[in-house]
PDB file of C-alpha atoms in Angstrom:
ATOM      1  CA  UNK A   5     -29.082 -87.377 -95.802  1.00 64.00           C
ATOM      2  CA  UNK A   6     -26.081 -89.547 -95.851  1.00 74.00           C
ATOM      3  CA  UNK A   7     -26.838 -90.639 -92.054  1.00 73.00           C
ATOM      4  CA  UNK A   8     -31.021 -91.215 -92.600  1.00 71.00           C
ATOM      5  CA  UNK A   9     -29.661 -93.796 -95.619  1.00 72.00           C
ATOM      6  CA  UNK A  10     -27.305 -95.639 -93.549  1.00 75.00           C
ATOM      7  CA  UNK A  11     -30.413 -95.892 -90.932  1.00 74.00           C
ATOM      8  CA  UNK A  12     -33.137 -96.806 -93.127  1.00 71.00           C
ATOM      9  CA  UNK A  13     -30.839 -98.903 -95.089  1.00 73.00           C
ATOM     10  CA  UNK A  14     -29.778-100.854 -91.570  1.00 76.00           C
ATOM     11  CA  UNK A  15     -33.827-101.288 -90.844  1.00 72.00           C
ATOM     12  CA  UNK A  16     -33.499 -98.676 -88.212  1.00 70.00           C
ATOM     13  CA  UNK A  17     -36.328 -96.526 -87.204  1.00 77.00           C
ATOM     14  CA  UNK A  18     -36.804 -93.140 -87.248  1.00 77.00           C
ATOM     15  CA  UNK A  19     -39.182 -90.348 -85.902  1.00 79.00           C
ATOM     16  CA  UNK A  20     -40.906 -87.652 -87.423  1.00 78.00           C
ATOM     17  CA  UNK A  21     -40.549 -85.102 -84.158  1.00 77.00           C
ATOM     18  CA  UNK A  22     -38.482 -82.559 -86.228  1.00 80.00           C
ATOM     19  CA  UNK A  23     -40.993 -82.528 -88.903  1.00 83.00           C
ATOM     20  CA  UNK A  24     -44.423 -80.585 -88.661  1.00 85.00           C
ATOM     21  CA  UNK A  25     -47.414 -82.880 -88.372  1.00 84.00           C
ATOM     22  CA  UNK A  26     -48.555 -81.484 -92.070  1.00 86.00           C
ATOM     23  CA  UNK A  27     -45.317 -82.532 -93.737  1.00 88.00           C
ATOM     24  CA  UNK A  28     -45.081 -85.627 -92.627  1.00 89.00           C
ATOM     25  CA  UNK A  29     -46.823 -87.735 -95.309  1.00 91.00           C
ATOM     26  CA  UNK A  30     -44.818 -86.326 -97.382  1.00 90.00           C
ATOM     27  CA  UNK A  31     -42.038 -87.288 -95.514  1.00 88.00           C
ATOM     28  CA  UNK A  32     -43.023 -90.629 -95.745  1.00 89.00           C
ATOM     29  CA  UNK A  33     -43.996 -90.678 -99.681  1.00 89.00           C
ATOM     30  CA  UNK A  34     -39.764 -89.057-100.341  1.00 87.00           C
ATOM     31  CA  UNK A  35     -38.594 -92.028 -98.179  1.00 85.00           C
ATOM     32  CA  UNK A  36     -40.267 -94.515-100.045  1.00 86.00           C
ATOM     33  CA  UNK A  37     -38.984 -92.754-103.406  1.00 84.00           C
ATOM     34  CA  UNK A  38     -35.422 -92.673-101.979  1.00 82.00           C
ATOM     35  CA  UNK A  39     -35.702 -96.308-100.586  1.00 81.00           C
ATOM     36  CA  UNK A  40     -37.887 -98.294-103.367  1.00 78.00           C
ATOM     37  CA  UNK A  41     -36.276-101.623-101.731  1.00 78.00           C
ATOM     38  CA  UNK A  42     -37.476-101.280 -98.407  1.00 80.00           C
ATOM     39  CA  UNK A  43     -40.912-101.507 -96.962  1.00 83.00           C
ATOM     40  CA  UNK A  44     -41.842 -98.546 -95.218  1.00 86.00           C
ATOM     41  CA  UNK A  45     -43.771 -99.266 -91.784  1.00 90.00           C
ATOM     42  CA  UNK A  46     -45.643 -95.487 -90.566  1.00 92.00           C
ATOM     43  CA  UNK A  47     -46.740 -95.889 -87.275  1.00 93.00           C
ATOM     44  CA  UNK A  48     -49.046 -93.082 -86.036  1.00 92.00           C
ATOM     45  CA  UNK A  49     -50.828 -92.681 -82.267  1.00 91.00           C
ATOM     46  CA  UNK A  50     -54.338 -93.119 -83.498  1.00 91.00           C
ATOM     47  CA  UNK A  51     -57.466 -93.894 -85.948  1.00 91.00           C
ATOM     48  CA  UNK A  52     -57.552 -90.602 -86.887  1.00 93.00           C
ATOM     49  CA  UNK A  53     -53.924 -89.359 -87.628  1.00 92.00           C
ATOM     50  CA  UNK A  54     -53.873 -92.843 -89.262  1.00 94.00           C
ATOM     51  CA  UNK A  55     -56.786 -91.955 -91.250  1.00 94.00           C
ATOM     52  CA  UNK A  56     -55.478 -88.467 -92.224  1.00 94.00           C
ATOM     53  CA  UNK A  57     -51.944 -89.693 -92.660  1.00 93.00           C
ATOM     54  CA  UNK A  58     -53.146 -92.120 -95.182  1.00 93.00           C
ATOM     55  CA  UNK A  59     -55.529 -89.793 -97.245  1.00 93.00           C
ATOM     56  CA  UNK A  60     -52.264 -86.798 -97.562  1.00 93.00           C
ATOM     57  CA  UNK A  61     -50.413 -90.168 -98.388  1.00 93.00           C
ATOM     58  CA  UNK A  62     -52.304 -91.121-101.169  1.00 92.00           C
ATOM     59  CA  UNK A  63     -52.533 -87.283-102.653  1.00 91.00           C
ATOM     60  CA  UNK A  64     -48.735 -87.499-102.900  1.00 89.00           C
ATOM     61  CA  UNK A  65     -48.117 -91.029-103.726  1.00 88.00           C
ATOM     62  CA  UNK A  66     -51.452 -91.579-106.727  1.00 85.00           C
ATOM     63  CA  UNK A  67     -51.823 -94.540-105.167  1.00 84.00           C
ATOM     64  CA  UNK A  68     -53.157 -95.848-101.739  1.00 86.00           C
ATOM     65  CA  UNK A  69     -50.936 -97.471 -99.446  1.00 91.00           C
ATOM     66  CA  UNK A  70     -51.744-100.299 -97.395  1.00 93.00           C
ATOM     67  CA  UNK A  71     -53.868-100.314 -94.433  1.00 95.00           C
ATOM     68  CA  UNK A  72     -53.529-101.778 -91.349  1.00 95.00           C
ATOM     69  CA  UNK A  73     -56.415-100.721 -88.617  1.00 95.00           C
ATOM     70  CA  UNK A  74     -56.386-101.531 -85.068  1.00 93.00           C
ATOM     71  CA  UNK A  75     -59.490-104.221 -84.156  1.00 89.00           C
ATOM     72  CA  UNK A  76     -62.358-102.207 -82.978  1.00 83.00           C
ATOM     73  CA  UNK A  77     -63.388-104.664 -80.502  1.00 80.00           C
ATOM     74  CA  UNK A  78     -61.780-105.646 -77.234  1.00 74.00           C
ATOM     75  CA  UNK A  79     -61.014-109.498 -76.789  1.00 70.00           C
ATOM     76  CA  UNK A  80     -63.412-109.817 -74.074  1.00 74.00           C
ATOM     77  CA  UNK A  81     -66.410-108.217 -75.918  1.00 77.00           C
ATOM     78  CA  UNK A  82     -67.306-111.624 -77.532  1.00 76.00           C
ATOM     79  CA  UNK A  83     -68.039-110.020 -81.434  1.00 79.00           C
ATOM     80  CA  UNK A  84     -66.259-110.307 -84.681  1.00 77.00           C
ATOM     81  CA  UNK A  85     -65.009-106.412 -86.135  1.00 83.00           C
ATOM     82  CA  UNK A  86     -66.138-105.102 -88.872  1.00 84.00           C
ATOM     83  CA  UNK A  87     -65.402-107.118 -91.828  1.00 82.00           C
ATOM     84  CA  UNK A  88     -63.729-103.971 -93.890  1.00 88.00           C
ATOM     85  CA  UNK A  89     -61.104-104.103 -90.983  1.00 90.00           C
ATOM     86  CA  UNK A  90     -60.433-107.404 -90.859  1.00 86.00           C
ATOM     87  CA  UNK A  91     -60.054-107.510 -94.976  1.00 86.00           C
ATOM     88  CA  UNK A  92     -57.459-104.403 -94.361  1.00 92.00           C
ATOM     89  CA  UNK A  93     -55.246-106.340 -91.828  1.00 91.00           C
ATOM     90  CA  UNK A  94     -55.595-109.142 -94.067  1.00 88.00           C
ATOM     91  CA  UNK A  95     -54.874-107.131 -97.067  1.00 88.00           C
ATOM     92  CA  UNK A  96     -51.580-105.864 -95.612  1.00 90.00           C
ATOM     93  CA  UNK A  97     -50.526-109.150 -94.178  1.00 88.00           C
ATOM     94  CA  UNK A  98     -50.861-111.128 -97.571  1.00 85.00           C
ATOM     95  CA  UNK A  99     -48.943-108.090 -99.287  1.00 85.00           C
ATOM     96  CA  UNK A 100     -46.178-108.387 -96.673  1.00 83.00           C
ATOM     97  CA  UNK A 101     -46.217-112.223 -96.513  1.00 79.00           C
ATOM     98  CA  UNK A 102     -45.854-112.294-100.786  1.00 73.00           C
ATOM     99  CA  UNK A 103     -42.246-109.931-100.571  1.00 64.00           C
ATOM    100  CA  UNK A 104     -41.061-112.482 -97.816  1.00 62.00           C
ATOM    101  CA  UNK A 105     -42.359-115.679 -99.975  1.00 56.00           C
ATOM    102  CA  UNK A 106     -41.593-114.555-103.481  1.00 53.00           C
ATOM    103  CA  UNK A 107     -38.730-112.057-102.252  1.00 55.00           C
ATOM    104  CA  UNK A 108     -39.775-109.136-103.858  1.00 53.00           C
ATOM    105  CA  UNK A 109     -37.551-106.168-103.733  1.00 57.00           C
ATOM    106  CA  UNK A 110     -40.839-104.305-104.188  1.00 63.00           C
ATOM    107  CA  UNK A 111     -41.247-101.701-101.173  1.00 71.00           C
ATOM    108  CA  UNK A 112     -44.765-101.335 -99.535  1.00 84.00           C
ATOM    109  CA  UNK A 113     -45.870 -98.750 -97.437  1.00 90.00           C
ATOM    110  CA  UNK A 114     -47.720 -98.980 -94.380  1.00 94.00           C
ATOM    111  CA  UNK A 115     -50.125 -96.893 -91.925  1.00 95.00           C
ATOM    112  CA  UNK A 116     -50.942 -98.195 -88.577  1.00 95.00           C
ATOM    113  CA  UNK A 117     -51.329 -97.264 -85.362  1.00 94.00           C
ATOM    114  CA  UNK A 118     -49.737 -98.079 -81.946  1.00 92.00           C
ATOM    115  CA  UNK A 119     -52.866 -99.690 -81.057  1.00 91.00           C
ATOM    116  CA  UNK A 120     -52.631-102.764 -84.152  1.00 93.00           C
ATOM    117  CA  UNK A 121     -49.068-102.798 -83.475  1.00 91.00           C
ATOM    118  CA  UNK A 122     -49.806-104.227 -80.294  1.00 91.00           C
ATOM    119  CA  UNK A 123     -52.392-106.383 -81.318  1.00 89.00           C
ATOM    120  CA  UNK A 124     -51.944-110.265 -82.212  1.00 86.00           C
ATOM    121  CA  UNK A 125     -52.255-111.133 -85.543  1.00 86.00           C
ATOM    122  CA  UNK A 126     -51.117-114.559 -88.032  1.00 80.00           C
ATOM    123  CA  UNK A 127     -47.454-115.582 -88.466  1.00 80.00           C
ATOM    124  CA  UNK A 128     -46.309-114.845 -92.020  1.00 73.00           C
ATOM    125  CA  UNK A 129     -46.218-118.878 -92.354  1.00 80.00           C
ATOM    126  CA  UNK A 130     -49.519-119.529 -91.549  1.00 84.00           C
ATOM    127  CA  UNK A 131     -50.807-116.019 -93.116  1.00 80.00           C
ATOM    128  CA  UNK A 132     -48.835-118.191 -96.218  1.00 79.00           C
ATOM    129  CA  UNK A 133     -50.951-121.675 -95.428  1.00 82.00           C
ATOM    130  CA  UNK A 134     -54.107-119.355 -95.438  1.00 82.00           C
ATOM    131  CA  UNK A 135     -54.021-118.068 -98.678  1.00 80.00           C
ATOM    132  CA  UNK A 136     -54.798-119.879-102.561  1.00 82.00           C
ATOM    133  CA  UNK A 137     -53.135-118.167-105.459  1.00 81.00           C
ATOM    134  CA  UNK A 138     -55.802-118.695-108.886  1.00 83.00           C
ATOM    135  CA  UNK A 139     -54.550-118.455-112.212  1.00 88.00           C
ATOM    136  CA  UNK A 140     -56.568-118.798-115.715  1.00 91.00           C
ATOM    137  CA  UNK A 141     -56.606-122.145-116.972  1.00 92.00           C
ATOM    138  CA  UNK A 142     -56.170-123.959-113.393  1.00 88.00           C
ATOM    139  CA  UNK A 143     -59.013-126.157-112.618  1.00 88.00           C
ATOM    140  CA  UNK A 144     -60.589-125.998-108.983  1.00 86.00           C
ATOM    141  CA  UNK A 145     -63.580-128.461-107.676  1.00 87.00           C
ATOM    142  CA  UNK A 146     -65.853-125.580-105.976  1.00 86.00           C
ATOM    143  CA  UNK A 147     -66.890-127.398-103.004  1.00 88.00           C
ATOM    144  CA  UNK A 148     -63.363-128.250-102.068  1.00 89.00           C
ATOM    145  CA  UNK A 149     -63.323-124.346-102.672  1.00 89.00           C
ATOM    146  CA  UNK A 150     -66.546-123.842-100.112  1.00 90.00           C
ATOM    147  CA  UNK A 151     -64.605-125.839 -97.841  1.00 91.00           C
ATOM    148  CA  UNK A 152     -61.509-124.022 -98.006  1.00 91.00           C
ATOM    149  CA  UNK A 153     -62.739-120.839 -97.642  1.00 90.00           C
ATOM    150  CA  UNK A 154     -65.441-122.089 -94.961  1.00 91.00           C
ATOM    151  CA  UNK A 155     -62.293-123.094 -92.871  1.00 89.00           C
ATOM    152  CA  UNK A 156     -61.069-119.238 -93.420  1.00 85.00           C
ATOM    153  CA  UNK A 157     -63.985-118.010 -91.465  1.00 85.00           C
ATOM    154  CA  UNK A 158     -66.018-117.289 -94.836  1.00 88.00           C
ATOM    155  CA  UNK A 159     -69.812-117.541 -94.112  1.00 89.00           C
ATOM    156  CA  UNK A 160     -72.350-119.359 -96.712  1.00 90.00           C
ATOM    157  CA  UNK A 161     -75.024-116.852 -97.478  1.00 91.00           C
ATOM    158  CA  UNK A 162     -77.671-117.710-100.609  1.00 89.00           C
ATOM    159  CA  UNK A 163     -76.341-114.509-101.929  1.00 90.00           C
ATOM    160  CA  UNK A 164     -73.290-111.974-101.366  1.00 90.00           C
ATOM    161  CA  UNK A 165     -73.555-108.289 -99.918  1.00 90.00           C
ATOM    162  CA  UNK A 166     -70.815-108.315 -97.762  1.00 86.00           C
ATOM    163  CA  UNK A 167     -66.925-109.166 -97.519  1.00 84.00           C
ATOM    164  CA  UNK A 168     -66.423-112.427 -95.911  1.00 85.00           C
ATOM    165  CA  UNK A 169     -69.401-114.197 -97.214  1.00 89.00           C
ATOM    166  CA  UNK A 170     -69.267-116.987 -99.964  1.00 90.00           C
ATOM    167  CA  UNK A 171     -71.808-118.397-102.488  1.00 90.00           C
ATOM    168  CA  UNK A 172     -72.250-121.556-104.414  1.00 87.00           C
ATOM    169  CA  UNK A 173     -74.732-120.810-107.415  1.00 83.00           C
ATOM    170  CA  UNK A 174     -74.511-122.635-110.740  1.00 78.00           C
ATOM    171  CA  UNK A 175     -72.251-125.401-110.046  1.00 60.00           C
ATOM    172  CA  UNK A 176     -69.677-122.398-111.334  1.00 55.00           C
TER     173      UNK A 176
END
């Protein structure tokens, strides 16, 4: 135990080949209960064990940990994903960007795959430059907010139904 602290605790990696495949979420949900400072980064060989590992993980954990899919499109295919796994990259990348900006000592736990690994993504700055914090009280002209999120790849729609699409009704 003694020598999987000093690894984790140096940022090493580690590999799951002495444990059996079903055992290994919950591998992963004891390591983030031993190391609650340290993000946690599963990396698994596909979709599916990603899938899987994620479900077993949130059985053990109570709570879901975040997602981070590999695109389902190739570069050359000329279409956008899905917009559920571009808000999941997106999702993880704010989460991980926050501890670096705020420096949280507050672990997260990842499941990926090879595959998004490899794939490009934002740098934490501009992941950083990307993203508007609202509190209660703090006053925000909504077209400046159309614009802002319009420059973030939102679409204008008359009316919502899908993640990644903004409306302006009311003068709200």
């Amino acid at each position: 135990m003694q020598v999987l602290a000093r690894r984790v605790e140096a940022g090493g990696a580690l590999t799951f080949s002495g444990v059996g495949s079903p055992a290994q979420p919950f591998f992963a949900a004891l390591l983030r209960k031993f190391f609650s400072q340290r993000s946690i980064i599963v990396v698994t060989e596909n979709l599916k064990t990603q899938e899987s590992f994620q479900q077993d993980l949130e059985t053990w954990l109570g709570a879901s940990p975040l997602f981070y899919p590999a695109w389902e499109t190739l570069p050359h295919e000329g279409k956008l994903p899905h917009a559920d796994v571009i808000s999941d990259r997106l999702q993880t990348l704010v989460a991980l960007a926050d501890n670096l900006k705020f420096k949280i000592k507050n672990s997260k736990l990842v499941v990926t795959s090879v595959t998004a690994l490899l794939q490009k993504t934002f740098p934490p700055g501009e992941i950083q430059e990307r993203t508007r914090t609202f509190e209660r009280g703090v006053k925000i002209a909504p077209l400046d907010l159309v614009e802002f999120l319009e420059e973030q790849g939102y679409e204008p729609e008359t009316q919502v139904t899908q993640k990644g699409e903004i409306a302006l009704r009311g003068g709200i």
